[in-house]
mmCIF file of C-alpha atoms and ligand atoms in Angstrom:
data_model
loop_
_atom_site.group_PDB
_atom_site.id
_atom_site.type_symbol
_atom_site.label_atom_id
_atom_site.label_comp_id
_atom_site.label_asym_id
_atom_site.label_seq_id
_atom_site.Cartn_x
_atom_site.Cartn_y
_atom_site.Cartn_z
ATOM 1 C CA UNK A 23 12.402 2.006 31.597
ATOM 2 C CA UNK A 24 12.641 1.423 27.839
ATOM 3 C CA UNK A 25 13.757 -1.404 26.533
ATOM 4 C CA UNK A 26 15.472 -1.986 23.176
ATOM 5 C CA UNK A 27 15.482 -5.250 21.102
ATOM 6 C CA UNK A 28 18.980 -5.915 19.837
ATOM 7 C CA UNK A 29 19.562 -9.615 18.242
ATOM 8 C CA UNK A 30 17.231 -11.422 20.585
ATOM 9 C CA UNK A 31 17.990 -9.737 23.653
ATOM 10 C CA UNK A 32 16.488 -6.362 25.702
ATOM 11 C CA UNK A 33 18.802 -3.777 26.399
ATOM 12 C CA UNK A 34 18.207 -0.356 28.494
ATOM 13 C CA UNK A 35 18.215 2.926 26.675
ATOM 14 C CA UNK A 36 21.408 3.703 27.928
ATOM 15 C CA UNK A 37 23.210 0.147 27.317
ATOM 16 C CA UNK A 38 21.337 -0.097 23.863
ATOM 17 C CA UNK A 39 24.740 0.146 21.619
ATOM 18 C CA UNK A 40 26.074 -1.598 18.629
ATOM 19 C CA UNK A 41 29.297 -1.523 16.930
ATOM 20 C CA UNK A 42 30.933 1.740 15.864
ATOM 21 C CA UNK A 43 31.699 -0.788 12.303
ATOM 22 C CA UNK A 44 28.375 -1.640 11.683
ATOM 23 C CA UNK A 45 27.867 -0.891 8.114
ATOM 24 C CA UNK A 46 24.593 0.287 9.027
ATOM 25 C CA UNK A 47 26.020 3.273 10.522
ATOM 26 C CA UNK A 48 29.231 3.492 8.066
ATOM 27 C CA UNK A 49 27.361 3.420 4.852
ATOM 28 C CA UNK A 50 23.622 3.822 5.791
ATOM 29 C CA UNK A 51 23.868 -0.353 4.584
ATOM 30 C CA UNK A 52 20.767 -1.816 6.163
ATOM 31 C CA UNK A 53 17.030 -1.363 6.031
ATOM 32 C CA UNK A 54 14.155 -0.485 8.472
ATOM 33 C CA UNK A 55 9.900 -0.034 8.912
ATOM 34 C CA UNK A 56 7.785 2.402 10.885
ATOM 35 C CA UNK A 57 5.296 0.681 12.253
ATOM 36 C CA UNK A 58 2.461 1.929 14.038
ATOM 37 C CA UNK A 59 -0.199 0.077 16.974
ATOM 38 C CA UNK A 60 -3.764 1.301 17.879
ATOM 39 C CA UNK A 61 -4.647 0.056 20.980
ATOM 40 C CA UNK A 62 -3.394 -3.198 20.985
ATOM 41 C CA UNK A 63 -3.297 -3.842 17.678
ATOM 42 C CA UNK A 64 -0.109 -3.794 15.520
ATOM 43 C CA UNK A 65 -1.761 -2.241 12.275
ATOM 44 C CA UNK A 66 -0.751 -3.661 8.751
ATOM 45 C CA UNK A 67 1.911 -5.840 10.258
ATOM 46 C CA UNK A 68 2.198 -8.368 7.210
ATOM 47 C CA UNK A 69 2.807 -6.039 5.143
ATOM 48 C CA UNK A 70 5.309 -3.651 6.869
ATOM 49 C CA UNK A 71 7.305 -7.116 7.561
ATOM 50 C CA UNK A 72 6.600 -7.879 3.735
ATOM 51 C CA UNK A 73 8.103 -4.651 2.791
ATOM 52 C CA UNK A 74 11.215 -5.108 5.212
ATOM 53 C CA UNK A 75 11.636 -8.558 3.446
ATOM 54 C CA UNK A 76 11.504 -7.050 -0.003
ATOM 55 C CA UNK A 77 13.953 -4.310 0.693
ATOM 56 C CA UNK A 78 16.440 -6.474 2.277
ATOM 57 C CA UNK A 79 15.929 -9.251 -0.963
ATOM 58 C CA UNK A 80 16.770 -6.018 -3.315
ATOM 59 C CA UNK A 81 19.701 -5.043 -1.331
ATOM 60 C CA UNK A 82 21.043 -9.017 -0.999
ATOM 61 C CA UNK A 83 20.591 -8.443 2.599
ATOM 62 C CA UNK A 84 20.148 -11.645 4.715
ATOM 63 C CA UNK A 85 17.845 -11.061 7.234
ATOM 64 C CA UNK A 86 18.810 -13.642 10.121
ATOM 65 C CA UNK A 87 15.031 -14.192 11.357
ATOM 66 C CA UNK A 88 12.264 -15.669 9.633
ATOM 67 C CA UNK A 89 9.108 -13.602 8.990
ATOM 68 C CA UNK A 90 7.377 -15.665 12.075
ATOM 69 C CA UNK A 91 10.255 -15.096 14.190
ATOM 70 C CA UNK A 92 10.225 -11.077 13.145
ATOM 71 C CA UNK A 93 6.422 -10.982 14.094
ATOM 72 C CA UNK A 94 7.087 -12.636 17.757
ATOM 73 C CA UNK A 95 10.086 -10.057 18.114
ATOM 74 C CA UNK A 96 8.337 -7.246 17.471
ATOM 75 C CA UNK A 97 5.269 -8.581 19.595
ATOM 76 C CA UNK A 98 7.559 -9.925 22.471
ATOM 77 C CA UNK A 99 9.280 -5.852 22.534
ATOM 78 C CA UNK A 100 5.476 -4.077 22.704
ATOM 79 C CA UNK A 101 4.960 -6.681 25.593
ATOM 80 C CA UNK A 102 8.546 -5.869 27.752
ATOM 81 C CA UNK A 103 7.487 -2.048 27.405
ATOM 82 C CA UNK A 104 4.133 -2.397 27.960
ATOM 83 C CA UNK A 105 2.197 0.077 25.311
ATOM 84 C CA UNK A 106 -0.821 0.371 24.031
ATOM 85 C CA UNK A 107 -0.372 2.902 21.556
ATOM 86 C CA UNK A 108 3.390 2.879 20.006
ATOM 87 C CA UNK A 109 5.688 3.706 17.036
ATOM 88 C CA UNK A 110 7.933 0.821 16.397
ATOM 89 C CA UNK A 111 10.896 1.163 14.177
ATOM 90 C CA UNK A 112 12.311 -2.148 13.219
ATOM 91 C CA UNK A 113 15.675 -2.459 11.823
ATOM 92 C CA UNK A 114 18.038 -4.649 10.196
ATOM 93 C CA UNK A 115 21.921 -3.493 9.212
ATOM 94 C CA UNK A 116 24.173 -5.250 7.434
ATOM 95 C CA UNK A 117 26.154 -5.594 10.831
ATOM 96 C CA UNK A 118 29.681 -5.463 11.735
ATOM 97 C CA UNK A 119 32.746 -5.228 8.941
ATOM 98 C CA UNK A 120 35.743 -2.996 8.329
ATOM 99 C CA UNK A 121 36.330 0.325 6.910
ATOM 100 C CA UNK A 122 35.853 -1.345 3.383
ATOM 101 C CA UNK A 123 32.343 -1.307 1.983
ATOM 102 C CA UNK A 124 32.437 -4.620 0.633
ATOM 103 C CA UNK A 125 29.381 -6.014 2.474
ATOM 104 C CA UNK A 126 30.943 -9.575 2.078
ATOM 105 C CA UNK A 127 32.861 -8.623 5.488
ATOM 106 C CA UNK A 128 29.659 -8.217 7.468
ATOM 107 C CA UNK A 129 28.097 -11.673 6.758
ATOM 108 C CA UNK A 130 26.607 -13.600 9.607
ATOM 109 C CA UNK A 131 27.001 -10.091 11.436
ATOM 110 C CA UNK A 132 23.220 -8.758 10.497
ATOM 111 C CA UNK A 133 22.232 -7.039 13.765
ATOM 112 C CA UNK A 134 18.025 -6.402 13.893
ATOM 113 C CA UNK A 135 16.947 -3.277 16.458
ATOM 114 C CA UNK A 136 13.500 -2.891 17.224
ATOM 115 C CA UNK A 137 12.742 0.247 19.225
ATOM 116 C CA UNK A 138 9.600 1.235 20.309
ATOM 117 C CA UNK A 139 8.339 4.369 21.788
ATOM 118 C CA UNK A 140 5.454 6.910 22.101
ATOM 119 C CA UNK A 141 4.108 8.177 18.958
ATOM 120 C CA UNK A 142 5.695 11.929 18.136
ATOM 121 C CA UNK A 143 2.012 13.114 16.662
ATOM 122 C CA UNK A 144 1.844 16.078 14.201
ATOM 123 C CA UNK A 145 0.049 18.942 15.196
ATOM 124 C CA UNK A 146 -3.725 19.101 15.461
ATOM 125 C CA UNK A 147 -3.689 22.337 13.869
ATOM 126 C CA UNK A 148 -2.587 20.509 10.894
ATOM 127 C CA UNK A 149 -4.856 18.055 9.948
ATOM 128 C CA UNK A 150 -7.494 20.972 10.514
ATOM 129 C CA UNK A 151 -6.422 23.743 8.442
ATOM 130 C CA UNK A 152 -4.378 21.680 6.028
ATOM 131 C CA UNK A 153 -0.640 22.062 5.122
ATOM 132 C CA UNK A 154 1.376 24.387 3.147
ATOM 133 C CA UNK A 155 3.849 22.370 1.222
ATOM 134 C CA UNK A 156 7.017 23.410 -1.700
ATOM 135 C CA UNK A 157 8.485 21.571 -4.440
ATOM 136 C CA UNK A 158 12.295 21.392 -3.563
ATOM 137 C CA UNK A 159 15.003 21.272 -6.221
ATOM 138 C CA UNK A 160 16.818 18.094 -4.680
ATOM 139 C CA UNK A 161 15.169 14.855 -7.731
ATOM 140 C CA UNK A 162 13.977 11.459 -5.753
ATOM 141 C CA UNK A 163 16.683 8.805 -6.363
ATOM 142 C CA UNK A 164 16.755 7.485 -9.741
ATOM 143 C CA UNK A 165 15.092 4.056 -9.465
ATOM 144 C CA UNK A 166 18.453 2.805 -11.453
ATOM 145 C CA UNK A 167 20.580 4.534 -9.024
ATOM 146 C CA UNK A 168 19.098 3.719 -5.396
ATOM 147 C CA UNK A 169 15.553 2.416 -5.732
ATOM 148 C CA UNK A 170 13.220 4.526 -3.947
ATOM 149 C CA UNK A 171 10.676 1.591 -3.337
ATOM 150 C CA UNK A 172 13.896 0.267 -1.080
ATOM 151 C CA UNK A 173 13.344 1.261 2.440
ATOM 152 C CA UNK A 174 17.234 1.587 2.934
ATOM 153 C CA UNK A 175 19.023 3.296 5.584
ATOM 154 C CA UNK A 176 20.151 5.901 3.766
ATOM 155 C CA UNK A 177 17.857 8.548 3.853
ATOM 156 C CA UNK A 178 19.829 11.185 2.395
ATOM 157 C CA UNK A 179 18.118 11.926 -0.736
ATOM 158 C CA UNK A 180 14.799 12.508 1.717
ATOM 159 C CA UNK A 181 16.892 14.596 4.436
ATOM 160 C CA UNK A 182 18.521 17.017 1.799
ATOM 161 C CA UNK A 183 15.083 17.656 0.498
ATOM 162 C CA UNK A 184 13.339 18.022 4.362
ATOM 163 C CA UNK A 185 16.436 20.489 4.889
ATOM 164 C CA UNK A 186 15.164 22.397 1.410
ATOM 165 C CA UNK A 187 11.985 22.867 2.986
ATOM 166 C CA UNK A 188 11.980 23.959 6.406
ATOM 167 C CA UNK A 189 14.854 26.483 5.221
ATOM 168 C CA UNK A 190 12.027 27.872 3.196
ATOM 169 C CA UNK A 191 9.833 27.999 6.047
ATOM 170 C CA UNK A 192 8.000 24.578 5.001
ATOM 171 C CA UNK A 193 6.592 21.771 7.650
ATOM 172 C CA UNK A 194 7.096 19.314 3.759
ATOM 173 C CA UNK A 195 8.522 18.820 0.672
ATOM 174 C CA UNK A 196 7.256 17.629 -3.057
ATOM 175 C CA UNK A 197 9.592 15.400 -5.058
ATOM 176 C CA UNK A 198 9.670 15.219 -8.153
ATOM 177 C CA UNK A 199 11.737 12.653 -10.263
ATOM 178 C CA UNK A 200 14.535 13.294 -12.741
ATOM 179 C CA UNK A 201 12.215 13.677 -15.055
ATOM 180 C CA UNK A 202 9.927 16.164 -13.371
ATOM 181 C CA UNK A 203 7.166 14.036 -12.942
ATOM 182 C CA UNK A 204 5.552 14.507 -9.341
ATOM 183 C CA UNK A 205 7.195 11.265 -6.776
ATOM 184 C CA UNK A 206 6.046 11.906 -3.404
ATOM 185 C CA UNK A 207 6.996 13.654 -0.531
ATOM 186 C CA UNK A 208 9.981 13.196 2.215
ATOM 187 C CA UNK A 209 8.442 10.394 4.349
ATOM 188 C CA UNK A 210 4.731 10.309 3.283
ATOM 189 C CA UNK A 211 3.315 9.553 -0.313
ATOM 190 C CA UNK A 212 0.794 12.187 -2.231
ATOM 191 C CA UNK A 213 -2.411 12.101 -3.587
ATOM 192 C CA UNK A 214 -4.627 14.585 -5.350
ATOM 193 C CA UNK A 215 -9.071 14.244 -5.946
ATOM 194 C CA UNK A 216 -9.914 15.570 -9.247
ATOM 195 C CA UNK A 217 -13.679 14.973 -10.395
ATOM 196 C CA UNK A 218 -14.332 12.625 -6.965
ATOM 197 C CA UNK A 219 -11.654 10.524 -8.512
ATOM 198 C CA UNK A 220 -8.641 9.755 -6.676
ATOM 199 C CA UNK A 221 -4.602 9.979 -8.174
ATOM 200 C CA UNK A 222 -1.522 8.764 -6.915
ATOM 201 C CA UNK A 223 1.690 8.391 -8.698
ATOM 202 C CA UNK A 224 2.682 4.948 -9.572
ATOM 203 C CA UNK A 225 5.713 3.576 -7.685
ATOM 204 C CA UNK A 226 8.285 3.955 -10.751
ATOM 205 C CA UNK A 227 7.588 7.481 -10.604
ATOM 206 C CA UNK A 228 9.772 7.664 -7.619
ATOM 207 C CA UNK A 229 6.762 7.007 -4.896
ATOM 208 C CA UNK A 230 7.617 4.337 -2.121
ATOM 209 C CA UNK A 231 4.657 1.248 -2.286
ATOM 210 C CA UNK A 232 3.055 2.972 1.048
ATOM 211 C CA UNK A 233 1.341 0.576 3.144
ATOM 212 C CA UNK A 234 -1.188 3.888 4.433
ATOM 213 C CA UNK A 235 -0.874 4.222 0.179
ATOM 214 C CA UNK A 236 -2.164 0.723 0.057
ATOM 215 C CA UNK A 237 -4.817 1.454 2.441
ATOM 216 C CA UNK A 238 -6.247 4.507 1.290
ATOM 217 C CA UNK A 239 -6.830 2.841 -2.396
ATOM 218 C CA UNK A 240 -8.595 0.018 -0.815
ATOM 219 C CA UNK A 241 -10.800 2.315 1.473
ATOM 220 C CA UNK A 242 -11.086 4.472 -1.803
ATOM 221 C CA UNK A 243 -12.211 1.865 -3.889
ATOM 222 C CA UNK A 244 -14.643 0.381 -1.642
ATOM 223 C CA UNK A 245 -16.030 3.550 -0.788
ATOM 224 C CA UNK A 246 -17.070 3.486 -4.798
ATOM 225 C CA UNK A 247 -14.177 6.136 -5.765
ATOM 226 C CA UNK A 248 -12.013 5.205 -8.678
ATOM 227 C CA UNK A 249 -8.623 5.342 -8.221
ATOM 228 C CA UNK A 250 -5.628 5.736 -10.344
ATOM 229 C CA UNK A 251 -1.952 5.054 -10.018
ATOM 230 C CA UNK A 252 -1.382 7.556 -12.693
ATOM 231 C CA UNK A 253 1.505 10.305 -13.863
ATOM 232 C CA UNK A 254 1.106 13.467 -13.133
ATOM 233 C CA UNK A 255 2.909 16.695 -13.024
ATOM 234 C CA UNK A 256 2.674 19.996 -11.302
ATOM 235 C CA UNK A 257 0.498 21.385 -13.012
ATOM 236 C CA UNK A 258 -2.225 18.692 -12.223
ATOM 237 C CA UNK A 259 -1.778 18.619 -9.002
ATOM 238 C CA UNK A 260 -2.027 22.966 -8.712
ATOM 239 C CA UNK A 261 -5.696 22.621 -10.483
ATOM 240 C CA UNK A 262 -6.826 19.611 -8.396
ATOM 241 C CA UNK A 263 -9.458 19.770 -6.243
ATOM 242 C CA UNK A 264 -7.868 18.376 -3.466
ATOM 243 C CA UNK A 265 -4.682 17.188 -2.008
ATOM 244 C CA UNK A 266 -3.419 14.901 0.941
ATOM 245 C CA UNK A 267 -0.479 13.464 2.298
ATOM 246 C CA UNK A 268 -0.437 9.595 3.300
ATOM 247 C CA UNK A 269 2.218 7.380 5.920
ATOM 248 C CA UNK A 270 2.648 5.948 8.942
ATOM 249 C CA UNK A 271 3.329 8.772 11.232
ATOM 250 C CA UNK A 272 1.259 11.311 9.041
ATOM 251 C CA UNK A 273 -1.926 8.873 8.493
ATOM 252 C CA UNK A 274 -3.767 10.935 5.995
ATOM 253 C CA UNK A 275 -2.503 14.885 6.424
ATOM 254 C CA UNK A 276 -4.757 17.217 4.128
ATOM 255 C CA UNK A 277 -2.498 19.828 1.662
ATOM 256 C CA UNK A 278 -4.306 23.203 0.690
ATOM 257 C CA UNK A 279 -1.547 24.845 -0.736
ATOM 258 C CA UNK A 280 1.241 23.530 -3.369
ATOM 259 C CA UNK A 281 3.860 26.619 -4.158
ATOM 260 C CA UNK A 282 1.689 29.321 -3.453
ATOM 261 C CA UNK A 283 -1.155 27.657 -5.176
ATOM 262 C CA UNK A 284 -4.398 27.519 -3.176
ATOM 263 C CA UNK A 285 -5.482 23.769 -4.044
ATOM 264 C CA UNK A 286 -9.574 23.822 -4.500
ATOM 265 C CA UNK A 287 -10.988 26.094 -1.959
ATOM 266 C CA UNK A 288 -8.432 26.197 0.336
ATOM 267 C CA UNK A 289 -9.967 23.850 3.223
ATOM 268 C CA UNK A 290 -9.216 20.217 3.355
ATOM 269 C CA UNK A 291 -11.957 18.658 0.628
ATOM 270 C CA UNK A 292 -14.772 16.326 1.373
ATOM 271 C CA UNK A 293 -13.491 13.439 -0.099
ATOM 272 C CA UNK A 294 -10.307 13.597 2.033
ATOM 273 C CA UNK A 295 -11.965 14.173 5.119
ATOM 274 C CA UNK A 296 -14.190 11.028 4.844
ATOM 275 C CA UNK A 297 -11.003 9.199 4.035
ATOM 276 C CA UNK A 298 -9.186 10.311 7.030
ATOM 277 C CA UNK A 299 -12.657 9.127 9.124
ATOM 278 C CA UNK A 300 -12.812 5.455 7.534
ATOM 279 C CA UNK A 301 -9.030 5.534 7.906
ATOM 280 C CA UNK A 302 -9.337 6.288 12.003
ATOM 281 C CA UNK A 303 -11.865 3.514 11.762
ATOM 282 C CA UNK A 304 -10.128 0.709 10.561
ATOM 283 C CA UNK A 305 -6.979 1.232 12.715
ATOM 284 C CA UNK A 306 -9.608 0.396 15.490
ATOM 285 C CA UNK A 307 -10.647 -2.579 14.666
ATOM 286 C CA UNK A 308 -7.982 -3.956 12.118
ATOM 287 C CA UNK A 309 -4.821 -5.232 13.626
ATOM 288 C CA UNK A 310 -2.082 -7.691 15.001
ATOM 289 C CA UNK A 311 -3.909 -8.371 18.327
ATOM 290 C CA UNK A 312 -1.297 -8.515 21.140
HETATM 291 N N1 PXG B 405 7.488 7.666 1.339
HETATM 292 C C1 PXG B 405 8.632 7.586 2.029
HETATM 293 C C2 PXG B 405 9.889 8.038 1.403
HETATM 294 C C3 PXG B 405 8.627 7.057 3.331
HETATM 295 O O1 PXG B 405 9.766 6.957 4.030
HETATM 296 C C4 PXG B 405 6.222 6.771 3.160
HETATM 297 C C5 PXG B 405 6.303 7.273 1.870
HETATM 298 C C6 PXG B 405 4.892 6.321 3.681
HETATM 299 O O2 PXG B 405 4.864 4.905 3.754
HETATM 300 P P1 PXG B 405 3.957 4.145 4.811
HETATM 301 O O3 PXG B 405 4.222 2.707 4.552
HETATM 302 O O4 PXG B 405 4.411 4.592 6.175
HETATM 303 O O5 PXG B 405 2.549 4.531 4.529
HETATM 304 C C7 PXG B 405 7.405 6.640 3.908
HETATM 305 C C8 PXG B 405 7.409 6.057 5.294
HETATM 306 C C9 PXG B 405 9.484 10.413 9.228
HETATM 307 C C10 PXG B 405 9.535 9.032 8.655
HETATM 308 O O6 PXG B 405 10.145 10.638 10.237
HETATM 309 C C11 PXG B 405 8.635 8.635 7.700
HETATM 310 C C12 PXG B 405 8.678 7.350 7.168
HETATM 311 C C13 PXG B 405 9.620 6.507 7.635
HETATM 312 C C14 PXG B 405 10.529 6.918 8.571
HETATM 313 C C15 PXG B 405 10.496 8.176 9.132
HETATM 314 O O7 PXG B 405 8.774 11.246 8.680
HETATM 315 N N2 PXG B 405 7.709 7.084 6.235
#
């Protein structure tokens, strides 16, 4: 039976509820993590819970639990439901208020969820061939509207541009900004290899700070690639030589075609196959033991 984390306690699936005013749910007020663990160990836990703690700072969001605390949470839910290999998604709303969106009525009321389940992997088929992807006309946020680096509940901006692309016939979307600039994709960040150098945009471009992002610069670097939070449009990314997807869920996903246009030779490249290996490598060994 699975068993939900809801402000210190375990609930059953079914009994797993929370108010019907939870801001959370009324205005999307709140923010949350993916999380992934690899036999055993919780991989870049720090910095997930860093990211959580950032996005809830931005949003004056009190988080009720201390970092410490949210690491023993987490670990204490993989331990009631027993897994191994898991997708956690670790939440914190605003909590309870009125109909009013003044977030002033919810304080003291934060409510944290931390679910975790089975991971929902993409297909094989995918990571082989490489995927097809379309730039959709929905912009990422304006960082001076709703800061994409804030890993808010409201996911709107991501969904309308999902919905874009499988309407098309699309497994993904490309973002661009407001100013046309390339941001990233729905839920994964993008990369391109041009001249065995790798390119990612930099965060103000629209791009959330990725913690598989993070990872695949270090890996990059130390595998003696440079690496480049740079701008780039379209165009650039068309004429690259290669082309891969980075998150959570996704790990690294190789992209061979970009609106019609066949990137490189078609095939996931060299250089992002022997990132996706060292990638599969260190979520052996690297982790939050448990
Ligand atoms: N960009 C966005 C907008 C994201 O939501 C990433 C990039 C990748 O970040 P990490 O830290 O995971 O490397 C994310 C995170 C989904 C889904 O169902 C995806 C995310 C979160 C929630 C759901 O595809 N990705």
């Amino acid at each position: 039976m699975m068993k939900i984390y809801i402000n210190g306690k375990f609930y059953d699936k079914e009994n797993a509820k929370i108010s019907v005013f939870d801001h959370g749910l009324l205005y999307g007020d709140g923010v949350f993590e993916g999380i992934r663990v690899y036999n055993r160990l919780v991989f870049k836990l720090n910095e997930h819970i860093d990211r959580l703690y950032e996005s809830a700072h931005s949003i004056m969001l009190k988080i009720p639990l201390s970092k410490e605390q949210m690491i023993k949470a987490v670990i204490s839910t993989l331990k009631e439901n027993k897994l191994t290999d898991a997708y956690i998604r670790l939440i914190t709303t605003r909590g309870e208020g009125d109909l009013g969106l003044d977030p002033r009525k919810c304080a003291g009321k934060e409510t944290t969820i931390i679910i975790t389940d089975k991971i929902a992997l993409y297909p094989q088929r995918l990571y082989k061939e490489g995927m097809n992807i379309i730039t959709v006309s929905t912009t990422r946020n304006a960082h001076e509207a709703l800061n994409p680096q804030i890993k808010s509940l409201n996911y709107l901006n991501n969904i309308m541009a999902k919905i874009e692309a499988t309407n098309c016939g699309y497994e993904e979307a490309l973002m661009l900004n407001d100013s046309g600039y390339v941001a990233e994709c729905t839920g994964d960040n993008i990369f391109i290899v041009k001249n065995n150098e790798l390119y990612t945009p930099p965060e103000c471009m629209g791009a959330l700070s990725g913690v598989t992002r993070e990872t695949v610069l270090g890996l990059a670097r130390s595998g003696k690639i440079q690496t480049h939070e740079h701008v780039f449009t379209r165009h650039e990314l068309y004429v690259a030589d290669e082309c891969f997807l980075t998150g959570t869920a996704a790990e690294i996903i190789p992209v061979v075609k970009v609106d019609g246009r066949v990137i490189g030779h078609g095939k996931p490249g060299r250089t992002t196959l022997d990132l996706m290996k060292k990638f599969r490598e260190l979520t052996r060994r690297e982790g939050v033991k448990y």
